CSV table of C-alpha atoms and ligand atoms in Angstrom, one decimal:
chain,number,residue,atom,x,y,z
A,1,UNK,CA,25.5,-1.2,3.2
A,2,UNK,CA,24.7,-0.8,-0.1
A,3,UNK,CA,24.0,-4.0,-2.6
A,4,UNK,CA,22.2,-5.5,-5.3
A,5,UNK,CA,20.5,-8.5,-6.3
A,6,UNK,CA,20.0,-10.2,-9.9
A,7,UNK,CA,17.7,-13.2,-10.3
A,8,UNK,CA,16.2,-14.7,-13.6
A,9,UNK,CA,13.3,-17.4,-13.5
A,10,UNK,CA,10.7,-19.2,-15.7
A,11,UNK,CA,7.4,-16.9,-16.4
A,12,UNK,CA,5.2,-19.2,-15.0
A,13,UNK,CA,3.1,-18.6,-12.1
A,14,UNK,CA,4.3,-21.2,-10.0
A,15,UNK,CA,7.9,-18.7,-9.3
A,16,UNK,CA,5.7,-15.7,-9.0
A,17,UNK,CA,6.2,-16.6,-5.0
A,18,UNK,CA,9.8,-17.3,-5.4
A,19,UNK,CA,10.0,-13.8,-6.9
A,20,UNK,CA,8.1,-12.3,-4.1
A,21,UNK,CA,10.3,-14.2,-1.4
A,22,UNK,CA,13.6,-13.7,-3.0
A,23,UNK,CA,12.8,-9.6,-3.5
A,24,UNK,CA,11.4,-9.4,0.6
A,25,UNK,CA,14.9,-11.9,1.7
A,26,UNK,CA,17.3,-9.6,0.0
A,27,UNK,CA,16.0,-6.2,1.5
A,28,UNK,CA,14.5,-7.9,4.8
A,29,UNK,CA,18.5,-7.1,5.9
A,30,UNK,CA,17.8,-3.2,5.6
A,31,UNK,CA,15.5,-3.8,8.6
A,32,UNK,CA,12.1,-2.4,6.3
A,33,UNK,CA,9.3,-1.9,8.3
A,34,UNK,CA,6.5,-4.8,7.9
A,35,UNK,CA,4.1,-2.2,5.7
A,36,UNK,CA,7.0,-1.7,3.7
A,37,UNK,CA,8.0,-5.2,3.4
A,38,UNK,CA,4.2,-5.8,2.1
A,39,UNK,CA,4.0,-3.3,0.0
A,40,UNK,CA,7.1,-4.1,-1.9
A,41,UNK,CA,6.3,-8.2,-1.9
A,42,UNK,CA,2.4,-6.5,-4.0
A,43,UNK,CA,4.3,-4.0,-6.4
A,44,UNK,CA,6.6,-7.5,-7.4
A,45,UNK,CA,3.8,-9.8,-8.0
A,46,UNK,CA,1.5,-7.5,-10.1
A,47,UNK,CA,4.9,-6.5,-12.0
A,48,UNK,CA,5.7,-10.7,-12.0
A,49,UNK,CA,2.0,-11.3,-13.4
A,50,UNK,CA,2.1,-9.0,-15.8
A,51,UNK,CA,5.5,-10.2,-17.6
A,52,UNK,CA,3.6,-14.1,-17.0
A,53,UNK,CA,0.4,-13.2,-18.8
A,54,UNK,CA,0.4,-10.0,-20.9
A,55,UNK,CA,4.4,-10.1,-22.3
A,56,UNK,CA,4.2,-13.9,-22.6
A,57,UNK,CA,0.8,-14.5,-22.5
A,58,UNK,CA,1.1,-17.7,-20.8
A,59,UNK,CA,3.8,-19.2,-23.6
A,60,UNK,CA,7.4,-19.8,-21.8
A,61,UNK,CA,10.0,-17.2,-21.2
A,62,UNK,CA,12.3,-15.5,-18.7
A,63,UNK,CA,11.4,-12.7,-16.1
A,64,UNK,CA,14.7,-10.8,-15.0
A,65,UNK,CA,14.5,-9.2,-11.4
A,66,UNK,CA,17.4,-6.5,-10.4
A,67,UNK,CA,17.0,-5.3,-6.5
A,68,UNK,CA,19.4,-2.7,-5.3
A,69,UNK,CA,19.5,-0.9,-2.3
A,70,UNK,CA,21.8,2.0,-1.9
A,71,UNK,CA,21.3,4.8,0.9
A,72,UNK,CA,18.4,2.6,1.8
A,73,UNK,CA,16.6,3.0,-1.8
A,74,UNK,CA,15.5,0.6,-3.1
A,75,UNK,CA,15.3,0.1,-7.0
A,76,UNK,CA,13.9,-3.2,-8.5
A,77,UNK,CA,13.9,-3.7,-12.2
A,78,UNK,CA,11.2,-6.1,-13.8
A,79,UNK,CA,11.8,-6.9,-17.2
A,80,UNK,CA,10.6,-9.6,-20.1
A,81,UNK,CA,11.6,-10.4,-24.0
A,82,UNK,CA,7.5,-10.9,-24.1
A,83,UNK,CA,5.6,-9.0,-26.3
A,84,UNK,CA,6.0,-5.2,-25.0
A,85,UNK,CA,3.5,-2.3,-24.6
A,86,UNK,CA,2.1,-0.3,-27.2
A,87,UNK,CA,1.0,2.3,-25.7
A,88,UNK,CA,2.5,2.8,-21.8
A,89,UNK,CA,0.6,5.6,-20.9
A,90,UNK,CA,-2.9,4.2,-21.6
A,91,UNK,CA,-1.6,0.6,-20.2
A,92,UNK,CA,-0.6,2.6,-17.1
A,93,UNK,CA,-4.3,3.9,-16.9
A,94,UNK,CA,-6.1,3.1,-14.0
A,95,UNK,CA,-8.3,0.6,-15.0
A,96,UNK,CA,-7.2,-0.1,-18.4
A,97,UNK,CA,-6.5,-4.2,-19.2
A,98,UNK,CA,-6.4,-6.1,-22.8
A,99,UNK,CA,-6.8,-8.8,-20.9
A,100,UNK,CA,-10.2,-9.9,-23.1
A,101,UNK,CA,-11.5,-12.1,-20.5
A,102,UNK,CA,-12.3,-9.5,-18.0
A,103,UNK,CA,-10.0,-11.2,-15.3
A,104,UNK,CA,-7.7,-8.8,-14.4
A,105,UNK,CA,-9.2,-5.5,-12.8
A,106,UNK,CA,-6.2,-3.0,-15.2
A,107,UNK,CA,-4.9,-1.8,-12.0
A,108,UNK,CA,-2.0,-3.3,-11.4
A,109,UNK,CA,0.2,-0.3,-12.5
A,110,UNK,CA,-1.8,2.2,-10.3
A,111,UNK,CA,-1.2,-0.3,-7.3
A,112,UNK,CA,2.9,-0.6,-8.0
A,113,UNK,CA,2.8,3.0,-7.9
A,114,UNK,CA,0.8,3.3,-4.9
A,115,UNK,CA,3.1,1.6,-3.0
A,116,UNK,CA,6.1,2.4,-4.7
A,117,UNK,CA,8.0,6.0,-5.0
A,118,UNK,CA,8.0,5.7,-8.4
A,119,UNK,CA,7.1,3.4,-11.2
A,120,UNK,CA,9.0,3.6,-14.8
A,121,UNK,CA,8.0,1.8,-17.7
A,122,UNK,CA,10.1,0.8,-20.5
A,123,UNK,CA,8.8,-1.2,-23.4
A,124,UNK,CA,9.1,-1.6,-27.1
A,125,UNK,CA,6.6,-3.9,-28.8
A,126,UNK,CA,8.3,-7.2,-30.1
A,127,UNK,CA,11.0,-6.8,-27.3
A,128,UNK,CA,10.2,-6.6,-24.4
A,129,UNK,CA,9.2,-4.4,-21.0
A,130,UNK,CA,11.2,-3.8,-18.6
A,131,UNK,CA,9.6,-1.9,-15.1
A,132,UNK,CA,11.8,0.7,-12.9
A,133,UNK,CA,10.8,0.6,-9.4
A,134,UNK,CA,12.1,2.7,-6.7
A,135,UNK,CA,11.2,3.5,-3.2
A,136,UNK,CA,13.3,4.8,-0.1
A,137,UNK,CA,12.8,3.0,2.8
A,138,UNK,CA,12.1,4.4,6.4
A,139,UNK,CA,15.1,5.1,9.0
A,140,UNK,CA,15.3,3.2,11.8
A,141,UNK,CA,15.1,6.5,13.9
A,142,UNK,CA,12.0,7.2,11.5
A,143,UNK,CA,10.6,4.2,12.2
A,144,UNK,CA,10.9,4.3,16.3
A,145,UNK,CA,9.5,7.8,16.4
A,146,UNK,CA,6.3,6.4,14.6
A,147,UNK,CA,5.7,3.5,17.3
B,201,ADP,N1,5.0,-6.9,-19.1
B,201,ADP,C1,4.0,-6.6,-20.0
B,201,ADP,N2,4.1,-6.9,-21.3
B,201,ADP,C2,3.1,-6.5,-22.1
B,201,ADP,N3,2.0,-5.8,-21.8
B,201,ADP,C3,1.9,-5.4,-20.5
B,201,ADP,C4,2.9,-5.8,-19.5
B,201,ADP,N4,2.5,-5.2,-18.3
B,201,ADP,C5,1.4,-4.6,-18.6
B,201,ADP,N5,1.0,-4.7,-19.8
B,201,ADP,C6,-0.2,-4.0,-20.4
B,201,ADP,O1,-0.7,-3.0,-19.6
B,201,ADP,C7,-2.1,-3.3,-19.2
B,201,ADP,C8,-2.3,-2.8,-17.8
B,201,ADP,O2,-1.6,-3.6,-16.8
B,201,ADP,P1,-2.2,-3.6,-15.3
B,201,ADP,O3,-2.3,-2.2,-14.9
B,201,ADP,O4,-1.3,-4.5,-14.5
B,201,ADP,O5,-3.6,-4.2,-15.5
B,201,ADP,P2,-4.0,-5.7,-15.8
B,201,ADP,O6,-2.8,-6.6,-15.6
B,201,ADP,O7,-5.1,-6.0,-14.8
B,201,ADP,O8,-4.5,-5.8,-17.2
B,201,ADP,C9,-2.2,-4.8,-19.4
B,201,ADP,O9,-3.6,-5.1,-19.7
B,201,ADP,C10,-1.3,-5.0,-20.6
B,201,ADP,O10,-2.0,-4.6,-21.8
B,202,MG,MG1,-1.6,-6.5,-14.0
Protein backbone atom coordinates (compact mmCIF):
# COMPACT_ATOMS: atom_id res chain seq x y z
CA UNK A 1 0.00 0.00 0.00
CA UNK A 2 1.47 2.95 -0.92
CA UNK A 3 -0.25 6.58 -0.24
CA UNK A 4 0.01 10.05 0.69
CA UNK A 5 -1.50 12.59 2.79
CA UNK A 6 -1.87 16.57 2.29
CA UNK A 7 -3.14 18.73 5.18
CA UNK A 8 -2.91 22.56 5.58
CA UNK A 9 -3.82 24.38 8.98
CA UNK A 10 -3.49 27.74 10.89
CA UNK A 11 0.10 28.29 12.54
CA UNK A 12 -1.14 28.55 15.77
CA UNK A 13 -0.27 26.33 18.58
CA UNK A 14 -3.55 25.19 19.31
CA UNK A 15 -3.27 22.59 15.76
CA UNK A 16 0.16 21.79 16.57
CA UNK A 17 -1.71 18.44 18.20
CA UNK A 18 -3.94 18.14 15.20
CA UNK A 19 -0.71 17.98 13.25
CA UNK A 20 0.80 15.51 15.42
CA UNK A 21 -2.51 13.25 15.40
CA UNK A 22 -3.36 13.60 11.75
CA UNK A 23 0.68 12.62 10.77
CA UNK A 24 0.55 9.28 13.60
CA UNK A 25 -3.61 8.38 12.03
CA UNK A 26 -2.31 8.38 8.49
CA UNK A 27 0.81 5.99 8.95
CA UNK A 28 -0.73 4.16 12.21
CA UNK A 29 -2.25 1.86 9.10
CA UNK A 30 1.49 0.72 8.06
CA UNK A 31 1.38 -1.04 11.48
CA UNK A 32 4.69 1.31 12.88
CA UNK A 33 6.02 0.09 15.91
CA UNK A 34 5.00 2.40 19.08
CA UNK A 35 8.85 3.92 19.19
CA UNK A 36 8.40 4.70 15.81
CA UNK A 37 5.00 6.11 16.04
CA UNK A 38 6.66 8.49 18.92
CA UNK A 39 9.36 9.40 17.33
CA UNK A 40 7.63 10.51 14.24
CA UNK A 41 4.56 12.37 16.41
CA UNK A 42 8.34 14.57 18.18
CA UNK A 43 10.12 15.22 14.62
CA UNK A 44 6.28 16.83 13.58
CA UNK A 45 5.89 19.01 16.50
CA UNK A 46 9.44 20.53 16.69
CA UNK A 47 9.05 20.94 12.78
CA UNK A 48 5.10 22.35 13.56
CA UNK A 49 6.74 24.90 16.32
CA UNK A 50 9.18 26.04 14.38
CA UNK A 51 7.00 27.11 11.21
CA UNK A 52 4.47 28.73 14.49
CA UNK A 53 7.16 30.81 16.06
CA UNK A 54 10.36 31.33 14.04
CA UNK A 55 8.74 31.54 10.14
CA UNK A 56 5.70 33.38 11.50
CA UNK A 57 6.81 34.45 14.64
CA UNK A 58 3.56 34.14 16.26
CA UNK A 59 1.59 36.49 13.37
CA UNK A 60 -1.09 34.16 11.31
CA UNK A 61 -0.20 31.90 8.48
CA UNK A 62 -0.53 28.42 7.03
CA UNK A 63 1.66 25.26 7.79
CA UNK A 64 1.50 22.69 4.84
CA UNK A 65 2.05 18.90 5.88
CA UNK A 66 2.68 16.23 2.98
CA UNK A 67 2.96 12.41 4.48
CA UNK A 68 3.72 9.65 2.07
CA UNK A 69 4.52 6.34 2.58
CA UNK A 70 5.67 4.13 -0.24
CA UNK A 71 7.65 0.72 0.30
CA UNK A 72 7.01 1.59 3.94
CA UNK A 73 9.05 5.05 3.74
CA UNK A 74 7.86 7.48 5.02
CA UNK A 75 8.43 11.15 3.71
CA UNK A 76 6.69 14.09 5.47
CA UNK A 77 7.17 17.60 4.05
CA UNK A 78 6.80 20.63 6.53
CA UNK A 79 6.66 23.82 4.88
CA UNK A 80 5.64 27.73 5.72
CA UNK A 81 5.39 31.22 3.59
CA UNK A 82 6.95 32.62 7.08
CA UNK A 83 10.07 34.27 7.08
CA UNK A 84 12.76 31.53 5.94
CA UNK A 85 16.25 30.63 7.10
CA UNK A 86 19.29 32.57 6.50
CA UNK A 87 21.57 30.48 7.09
CA UNK A 88 20.39 26.45 7.31
CA UNK A 89 23.41 25.08 8.23
CA UNK A 90 24.18 27.19 11.41
CA UNK A 91 20.16 27.01 12.17
CA UNK A 92 20.62 23.22 11.86
CA UNK A 93 23.46 23.52 14.62
CA UNK A 94 22.95 21.80 17.65
CA UNK A 95 22.18 24.23 19.97
CA UNK A 96 21.78 27.20 17.88
CA UNK A 97 18.26 29.38 18.43
CA UNK A 98 17.41 33.28 17.51
CA UNK A 99 14.85 32.83 19.62
CA UNK A 100 16.04 36.02 21.92
CA UNK A 101 14.23 35.01 24.87
CA UNK A 102 16.25 31.98 25.70
CA UNK A 103 13.04 29.68 25.50
CA UNK A 104 13.77 27.38 23.09
CA UNK A 105 16.86 25.02 23.75
CA UNK A 106 18.11 25.30 19.43
CA UNK A 107 17.76 21.62 19.22
CA UNK A 108 14.96 21.02 17.61
CA UNK A 109 16.70 20.12 14.25
CA UNK A 110 19.25 17.77 15.84
CA UNK A 111 16.10 16.03 17.56
CA UNK A 112 14.10 15.57 13.98
CA UNK A 113 17.13 14.10 12.73
CA UNK A 114 17.65 11.84 15.61
CA UNK A 115 14.65 10.27 15.03
CA UNK A 116 14.25 10.63 11.57
CA UNK A 117 16.48 8.96 8.58
CA UNK A 118 17.03 12.10 7.27
CA UNK A 119 16.18 15.72 7.64
CA UNK A 120 16.25 18.31 4.47
CA UNK A 121 15.96 21.81 4.70
CA UNK A 122 14.76 24.15 2.24
CA UNK A 123 14.31 27.78 2.80
CA UNK A 124 14.77 31.07 1.15
CA UNK A 125 14.45 34.18 3.31
CA UNK A 126 11.13 36.25 2.60
CA UNK A 127 9.56 32.87 1.32
CA UNK A 128 9.37 30.45 3.17
CA UNK A 129 10.95 26.81 4.63
CA UNK A 130 9.89 23.96 3.78
CA UNK A 131 11.44 20.59 5.87
CA UNK A 132 12.05 17.03 3.99
CA UNK A 133 11.64 14.26 6.28
CA UNK A 134 12.09 10.67 5.63
CA UNK A 135 12.39 7.51 7.54
CA UNK A 136 11.72 3.77 6.64
CA UNK A 137 9.77 2.04 8.95
CA UNK A 138 10.46 -1.45 10.45
CA UNK A 139 8.99 -4.87 8.82
CA UNK A 140 6.61 -6.58 10.51
CA UNK A 141 8.95 -9.66 10.35
CA UNK A 142 11.69 -7.02 11.68
CA UNK A 143 9.60 -6.10 14.28
CA UNK A 144 8.63 -9.81 15.65
CA UNK A 145 12.13 -10.90 15.57
CA UNK A 146 12.97 -7.90 18.04
CA UNK A 147 10.20 -8.96 20.70
N1 LIG B 1 10.34 27.33 9.84
C1 LIG B 1 11.33 28.17 10.16
N2 LIG B 1 11.33 29.46 9.70
C2 LIG B 1 12.32 30.31 10.02
N3 LIG B 1 13.38 30.00 10.80
C3 LIG B 1 13.45 28.74 11.29
C4 LIG B 1 12.43 27.77 11.00
N4 LIG B 1 12.78 26.61 11.61
C5 LIG B 1 13.93 26.86 12.24
N5 LIG B 1 14.35 28.12 12.06
C6 LIG B 1 15.60 28.72 12.58
O1 LIG B 1 16.48 27.67 12.98
C7 LIG B 1 16.84 27.83 14.36
C8 LIG B 1 17.05 26.49 15.00
O2 LIG B 1 15.84 25.75 15.09
P1 LIG B 1 15.72 24.59 16.18
O3 LIG B 1 16.87 23.66 16.02
O4 LIG B 1 14.35 24.01 16.12
O5 LIG B 1 15.93 25.37 17.55
P2 LIG B 1 14.92 26.35 18.33
O6 LIG B 1 13.55 26.20 17.73
O7 LIG B 1 14.97 25.86 19.74
O8 LIG B 1 15.46 27.73 18.15
C9 LIG B 1 15.72 28.66 14.95
O9 LIG B 1 16.14 29.35 16.12
C10 LIG B 1 15.38 29.59 13.80
O10 LIG B 1 16.29 30.66 13.72
MG1 LIG C 1 12.64 24.44 17.27
Amino acid sequence: MNDIMKIQFPAKSSCESFARVAVSAFIARYDPTLAEINEIKTAVSEGVTNSIIHGYENENGVIYIECEVRDRQVKIIIADKGKGIEDIERAMTPLFTTNPDGERSGMGFTVMGTFMDKVEVKSLPGVGTRIIMTKTLETAGEEAECG
